[in-house]
Short mmCIF file of C-alpha atoms in Angstrom, two decimals:
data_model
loop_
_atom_site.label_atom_id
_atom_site.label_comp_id
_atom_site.label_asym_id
_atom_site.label_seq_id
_atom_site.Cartn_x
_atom_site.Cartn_y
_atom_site.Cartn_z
CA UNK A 19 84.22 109.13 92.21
CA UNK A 20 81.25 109.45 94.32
CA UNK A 21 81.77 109.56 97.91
CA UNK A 22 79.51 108.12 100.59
CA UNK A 23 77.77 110.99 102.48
CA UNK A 24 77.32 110.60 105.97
CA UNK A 25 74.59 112.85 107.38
CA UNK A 26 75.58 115.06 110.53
CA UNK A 27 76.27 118.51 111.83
CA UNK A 28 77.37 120.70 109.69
CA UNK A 29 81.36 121.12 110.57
CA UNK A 30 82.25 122.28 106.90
CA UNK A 31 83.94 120.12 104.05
CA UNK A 32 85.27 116.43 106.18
CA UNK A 33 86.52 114.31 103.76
CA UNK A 34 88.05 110.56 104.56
CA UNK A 35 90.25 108.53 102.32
CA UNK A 36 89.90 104.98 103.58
CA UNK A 37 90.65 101.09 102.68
CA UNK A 38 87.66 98.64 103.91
CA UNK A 39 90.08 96.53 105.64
CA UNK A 40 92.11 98.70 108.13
CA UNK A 41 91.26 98.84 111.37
CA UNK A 42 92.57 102.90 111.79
CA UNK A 43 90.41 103.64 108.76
CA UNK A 44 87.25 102.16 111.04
CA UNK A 45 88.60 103.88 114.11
CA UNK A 46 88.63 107.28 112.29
CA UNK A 47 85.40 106.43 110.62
CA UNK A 48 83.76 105.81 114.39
CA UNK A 49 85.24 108.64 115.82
CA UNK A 50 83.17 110.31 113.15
CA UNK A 51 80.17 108.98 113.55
CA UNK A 52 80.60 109.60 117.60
CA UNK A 53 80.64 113.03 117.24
CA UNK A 54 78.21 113.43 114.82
CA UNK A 55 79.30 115.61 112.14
CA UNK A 56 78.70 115.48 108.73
CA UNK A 57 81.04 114.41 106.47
CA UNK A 58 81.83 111.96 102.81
CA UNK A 59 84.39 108.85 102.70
CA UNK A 60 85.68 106.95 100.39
CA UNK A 61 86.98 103.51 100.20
CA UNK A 62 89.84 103.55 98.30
CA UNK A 63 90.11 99.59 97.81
CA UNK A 64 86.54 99.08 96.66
CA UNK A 65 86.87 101.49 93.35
CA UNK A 66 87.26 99.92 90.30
CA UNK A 67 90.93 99.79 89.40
CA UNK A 68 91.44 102.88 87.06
CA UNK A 69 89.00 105.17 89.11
CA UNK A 70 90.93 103.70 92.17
CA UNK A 71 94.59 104.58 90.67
CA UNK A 72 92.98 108.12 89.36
CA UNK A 73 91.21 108.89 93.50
CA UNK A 74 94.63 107.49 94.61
CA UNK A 75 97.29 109.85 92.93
CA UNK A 76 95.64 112.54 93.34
CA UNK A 77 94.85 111.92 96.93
CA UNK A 78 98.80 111.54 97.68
CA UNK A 79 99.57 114.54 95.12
CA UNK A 80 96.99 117.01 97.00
CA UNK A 81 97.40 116.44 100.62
CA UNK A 82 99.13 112.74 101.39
CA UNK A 83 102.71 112.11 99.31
CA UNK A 84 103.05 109.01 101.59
CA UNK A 85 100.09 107.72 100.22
CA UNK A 86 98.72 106.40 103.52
CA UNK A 87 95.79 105.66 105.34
CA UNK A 88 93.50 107.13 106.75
CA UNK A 89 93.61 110.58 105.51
CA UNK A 90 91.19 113.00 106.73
CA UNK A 91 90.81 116.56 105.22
CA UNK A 92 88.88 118.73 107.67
CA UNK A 93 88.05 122.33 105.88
CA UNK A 94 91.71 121.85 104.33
CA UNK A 95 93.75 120.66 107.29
CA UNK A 96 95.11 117.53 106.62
CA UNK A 97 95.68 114.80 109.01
CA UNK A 98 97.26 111.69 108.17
CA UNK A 99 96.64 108.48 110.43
CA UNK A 100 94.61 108.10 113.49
CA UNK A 101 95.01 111.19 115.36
CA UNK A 102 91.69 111.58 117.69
CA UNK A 103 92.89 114.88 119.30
CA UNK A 104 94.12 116.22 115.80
CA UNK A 105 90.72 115.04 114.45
CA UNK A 106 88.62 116.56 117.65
CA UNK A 107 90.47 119.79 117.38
CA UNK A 108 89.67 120.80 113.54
CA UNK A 109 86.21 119.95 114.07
CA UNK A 110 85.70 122.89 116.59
CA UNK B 23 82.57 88.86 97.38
CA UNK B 24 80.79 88.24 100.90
CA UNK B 25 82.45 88.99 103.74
CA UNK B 26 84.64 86.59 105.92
CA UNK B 27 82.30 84.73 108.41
CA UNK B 28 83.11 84.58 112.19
CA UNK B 29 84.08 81.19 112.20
CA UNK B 30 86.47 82.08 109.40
CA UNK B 31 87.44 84.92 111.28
CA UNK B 32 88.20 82.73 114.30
CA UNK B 33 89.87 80.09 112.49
CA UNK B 34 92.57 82.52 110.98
CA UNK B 35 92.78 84.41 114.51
CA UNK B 36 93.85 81.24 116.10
CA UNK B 37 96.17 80.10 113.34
CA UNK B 38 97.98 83.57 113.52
CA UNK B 39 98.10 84.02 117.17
CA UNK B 40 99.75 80.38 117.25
CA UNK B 41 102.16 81.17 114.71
CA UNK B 42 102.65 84.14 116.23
CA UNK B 43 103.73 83.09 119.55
CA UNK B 44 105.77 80.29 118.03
CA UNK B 45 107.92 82.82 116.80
CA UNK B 46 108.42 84.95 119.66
CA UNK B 47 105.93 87.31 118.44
CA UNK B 48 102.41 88.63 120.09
CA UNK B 49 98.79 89.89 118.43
CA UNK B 50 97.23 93.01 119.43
CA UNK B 51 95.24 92.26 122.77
CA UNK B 52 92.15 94.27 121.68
CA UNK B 53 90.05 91.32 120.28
CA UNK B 54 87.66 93.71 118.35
CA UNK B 55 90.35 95.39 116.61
CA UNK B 56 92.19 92.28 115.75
CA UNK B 57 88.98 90.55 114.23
CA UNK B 58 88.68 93.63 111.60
CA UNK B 59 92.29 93.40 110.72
CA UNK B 60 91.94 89.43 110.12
CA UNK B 61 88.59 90.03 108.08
CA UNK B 62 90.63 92.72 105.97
CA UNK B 63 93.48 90.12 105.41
CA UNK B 64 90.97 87.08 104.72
CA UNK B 65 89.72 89.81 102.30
CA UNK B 66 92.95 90.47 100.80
CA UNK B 67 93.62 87.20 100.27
CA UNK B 68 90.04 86.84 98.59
CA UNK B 69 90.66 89.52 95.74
CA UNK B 70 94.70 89.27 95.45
CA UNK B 71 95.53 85.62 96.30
CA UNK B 72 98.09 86.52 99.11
CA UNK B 73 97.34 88.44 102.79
CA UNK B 74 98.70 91.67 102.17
CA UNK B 75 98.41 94.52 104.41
CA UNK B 76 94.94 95.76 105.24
CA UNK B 77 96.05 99.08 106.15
CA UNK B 78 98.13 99.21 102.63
CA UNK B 79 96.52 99.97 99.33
CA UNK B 80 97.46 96.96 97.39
CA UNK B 81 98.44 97.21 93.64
CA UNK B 82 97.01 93.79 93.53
CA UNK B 83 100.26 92.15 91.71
CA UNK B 84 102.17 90.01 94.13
CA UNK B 85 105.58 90.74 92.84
CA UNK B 86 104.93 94.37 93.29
CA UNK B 87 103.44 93.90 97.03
CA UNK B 88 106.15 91.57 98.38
CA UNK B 89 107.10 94.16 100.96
CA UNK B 90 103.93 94.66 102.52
CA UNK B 91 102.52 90.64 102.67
CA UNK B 92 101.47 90.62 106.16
CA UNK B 93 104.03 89.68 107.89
CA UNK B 94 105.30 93.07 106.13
CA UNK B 95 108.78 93.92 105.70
CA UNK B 96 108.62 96.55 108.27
CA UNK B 97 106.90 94.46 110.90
CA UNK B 98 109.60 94.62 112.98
CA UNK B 99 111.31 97.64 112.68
CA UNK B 100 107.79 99.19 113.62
CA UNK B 101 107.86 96.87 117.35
CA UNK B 102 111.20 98.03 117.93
CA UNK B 103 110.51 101.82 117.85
CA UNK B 104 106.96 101.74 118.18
CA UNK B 105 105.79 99.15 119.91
CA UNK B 106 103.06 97.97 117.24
CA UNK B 107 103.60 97.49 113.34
CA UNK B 108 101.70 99.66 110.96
CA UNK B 109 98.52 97.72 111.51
CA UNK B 110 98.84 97.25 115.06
CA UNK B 111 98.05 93.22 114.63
CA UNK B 112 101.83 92.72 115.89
CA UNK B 113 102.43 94.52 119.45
CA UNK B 114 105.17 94.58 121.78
CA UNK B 115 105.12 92.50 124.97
CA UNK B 116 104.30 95.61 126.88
CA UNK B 117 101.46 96.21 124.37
CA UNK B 118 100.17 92.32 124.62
CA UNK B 119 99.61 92.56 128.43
CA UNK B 120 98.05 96.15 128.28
CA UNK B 121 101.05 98.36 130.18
CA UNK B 122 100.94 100.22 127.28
CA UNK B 123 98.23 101.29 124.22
CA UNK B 124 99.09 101.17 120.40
CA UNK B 125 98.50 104.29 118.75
CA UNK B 126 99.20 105.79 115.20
CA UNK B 127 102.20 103.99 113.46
CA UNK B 128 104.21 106.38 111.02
CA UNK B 129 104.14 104.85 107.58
CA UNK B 130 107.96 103.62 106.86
CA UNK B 131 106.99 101.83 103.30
CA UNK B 132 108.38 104.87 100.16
CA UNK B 133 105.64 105.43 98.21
CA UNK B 134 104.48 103.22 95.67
CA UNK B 135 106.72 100.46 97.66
CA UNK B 136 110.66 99.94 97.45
CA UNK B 137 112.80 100.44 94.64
CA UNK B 138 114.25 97.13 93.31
CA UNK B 139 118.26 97.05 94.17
CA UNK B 140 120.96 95.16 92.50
CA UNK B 141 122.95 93.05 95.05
CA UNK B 142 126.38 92.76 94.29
CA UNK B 143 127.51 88.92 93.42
CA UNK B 144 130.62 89.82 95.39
CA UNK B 145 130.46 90.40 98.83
CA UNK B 146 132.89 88.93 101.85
CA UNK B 147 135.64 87.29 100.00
CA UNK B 148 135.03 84.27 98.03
CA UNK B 149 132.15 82.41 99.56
CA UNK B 150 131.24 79.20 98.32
CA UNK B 151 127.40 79.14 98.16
CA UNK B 152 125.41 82.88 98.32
CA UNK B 153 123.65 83.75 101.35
CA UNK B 154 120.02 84.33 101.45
CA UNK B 155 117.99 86.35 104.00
CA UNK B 156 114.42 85.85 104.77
CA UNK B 157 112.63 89.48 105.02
CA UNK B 158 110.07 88.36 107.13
CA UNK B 159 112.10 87.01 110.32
CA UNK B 160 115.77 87.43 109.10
CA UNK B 161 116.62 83.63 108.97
CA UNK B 162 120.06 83.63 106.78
CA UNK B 163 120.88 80.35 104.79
CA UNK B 164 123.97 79.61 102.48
CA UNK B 165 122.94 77.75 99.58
CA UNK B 166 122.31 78.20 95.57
CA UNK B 167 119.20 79.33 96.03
CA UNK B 168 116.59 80.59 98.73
CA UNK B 169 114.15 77.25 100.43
CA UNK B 170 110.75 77.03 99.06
CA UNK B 171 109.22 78.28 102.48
CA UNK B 172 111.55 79.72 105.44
CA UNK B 173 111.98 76.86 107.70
CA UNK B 174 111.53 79.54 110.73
CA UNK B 175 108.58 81.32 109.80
CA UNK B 176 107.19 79.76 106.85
CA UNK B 177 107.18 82.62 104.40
CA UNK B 178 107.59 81.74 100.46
CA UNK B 179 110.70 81.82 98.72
CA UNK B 180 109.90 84.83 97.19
CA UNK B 181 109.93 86.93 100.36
CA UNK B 182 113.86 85.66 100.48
CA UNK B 183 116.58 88.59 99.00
CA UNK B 184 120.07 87.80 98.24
CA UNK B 185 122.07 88.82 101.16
CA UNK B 186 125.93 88.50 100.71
#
């Protein structure tokens, strides 16, 4: 899998599991981009089928078991679902 | 596959918001927000055949992603404690005319989606026909089998589950 970098401040490792068609998963994805940090996203949807299943259980086995989206990992923190303040906060 | 156009976007806005207040229901108010989750379901429909939930990974086999064709199977547990379902397309009343704001909707679905349960051929007595319950709105019918399409909200027979 090869994320999509998006160039920023440097807030550490920001990594966002995403589907192209939810509207939290562009929320979280602007809220992003608004504050300007660095950080790599996937869309979960787009991958090709096996790479998609592969991304996808290990996503849910190494920081989501529900399997949701969106699921942010900010230097190890996990939040699941739009949570701006949750987001804001780890990126201090 | 190229993205939905904003006519088609439009179109399919209209035809759920319609549908949608038929049935006693409301759309998010927040136009913007709406037209991404109709271009993810247009999209859905695109690569799986059916609408299922944009904010749902898909396992792109419709038998497997019954519970989660928009209308979704949790729709409207999600209103009732919520306010909003998982998507926030469907809001309250309170939502639709902007007393309150959606926010982040716990996800409800197991993982991987429901297991398949065994309903028991017996159930109140001896009933002549079985009854069938539509998932989607919760329209009950006695008869062999399920309709082809609810008669309430127009979902397909397969969306129906054996109630009693």
């Amino acid at each position: 899998m090869d994320p999509i970098h998006v160039a920023g401040t440097d807030k550490g490792r920001v990594m966002l599991f995403a589907l192209s068609t939810c509207g939290w998963c562009a929320r979280t994805k602007e809220l992003l981009n608004d504050l300007g940090v660095a950080y790599d996203y996937v869309f979960v949807d787009q991958l090709p089928r096996e790479e998609m299943e592969r991304v996808y259980a290990d996503m849910m086995k190494r920081y989501n078991p529900l399997g949701s989206f969106p699921t942010v990992v900010i230097n190890g923190r996990v939040i699941v679902g739009y949570k701006e303040e949750d987001i804001r906060e780890a990126l201090i | 596959m190229p993205p939905p156009s904003d006519a088609e976007i439009e179109r399919e806005y209209l035809r759920l918001k319609k549908e949608a207040e038929a049935g006693g229901y409301h759309l998010n108010p927040d136009r913007a927000f709406v037209n991404g989750l109709v271009s993810g379901l247009l999209a859905n429909t695109g690569r799986y055949g059916y609408p299922s939930c944009p904010c749902r990974l898909a396992a792109g086999v419709r038998e497997r992603d019954l519970d989660i064709v928009c209308p979704c199977d949790y729709r409207d547990p999600d209103l009732t404690e919520y306010g909003a379902c998982y998507c926030a397309l469907y809001v309250s009343g309170e939502i639709a005319a902007g007393k309150k704001k959606a926010g982040a909707v716990p996800e409800r679905r197991p993982p991987g989606g429901p297991k398949k349960k065994e309903t028991p051929a017996t159930g109140i007595g001896a009933l002549p026909f079985p009854v069938w319950r539509c998932r989607v709105c919760g329209y009950l019918c006695a008869r062999d089998g399920p309709p082809e399409v609810c008669p309430v909200c127009k979902a397909k027979s397969d969306r129906f589950e054996r109630f009693i």
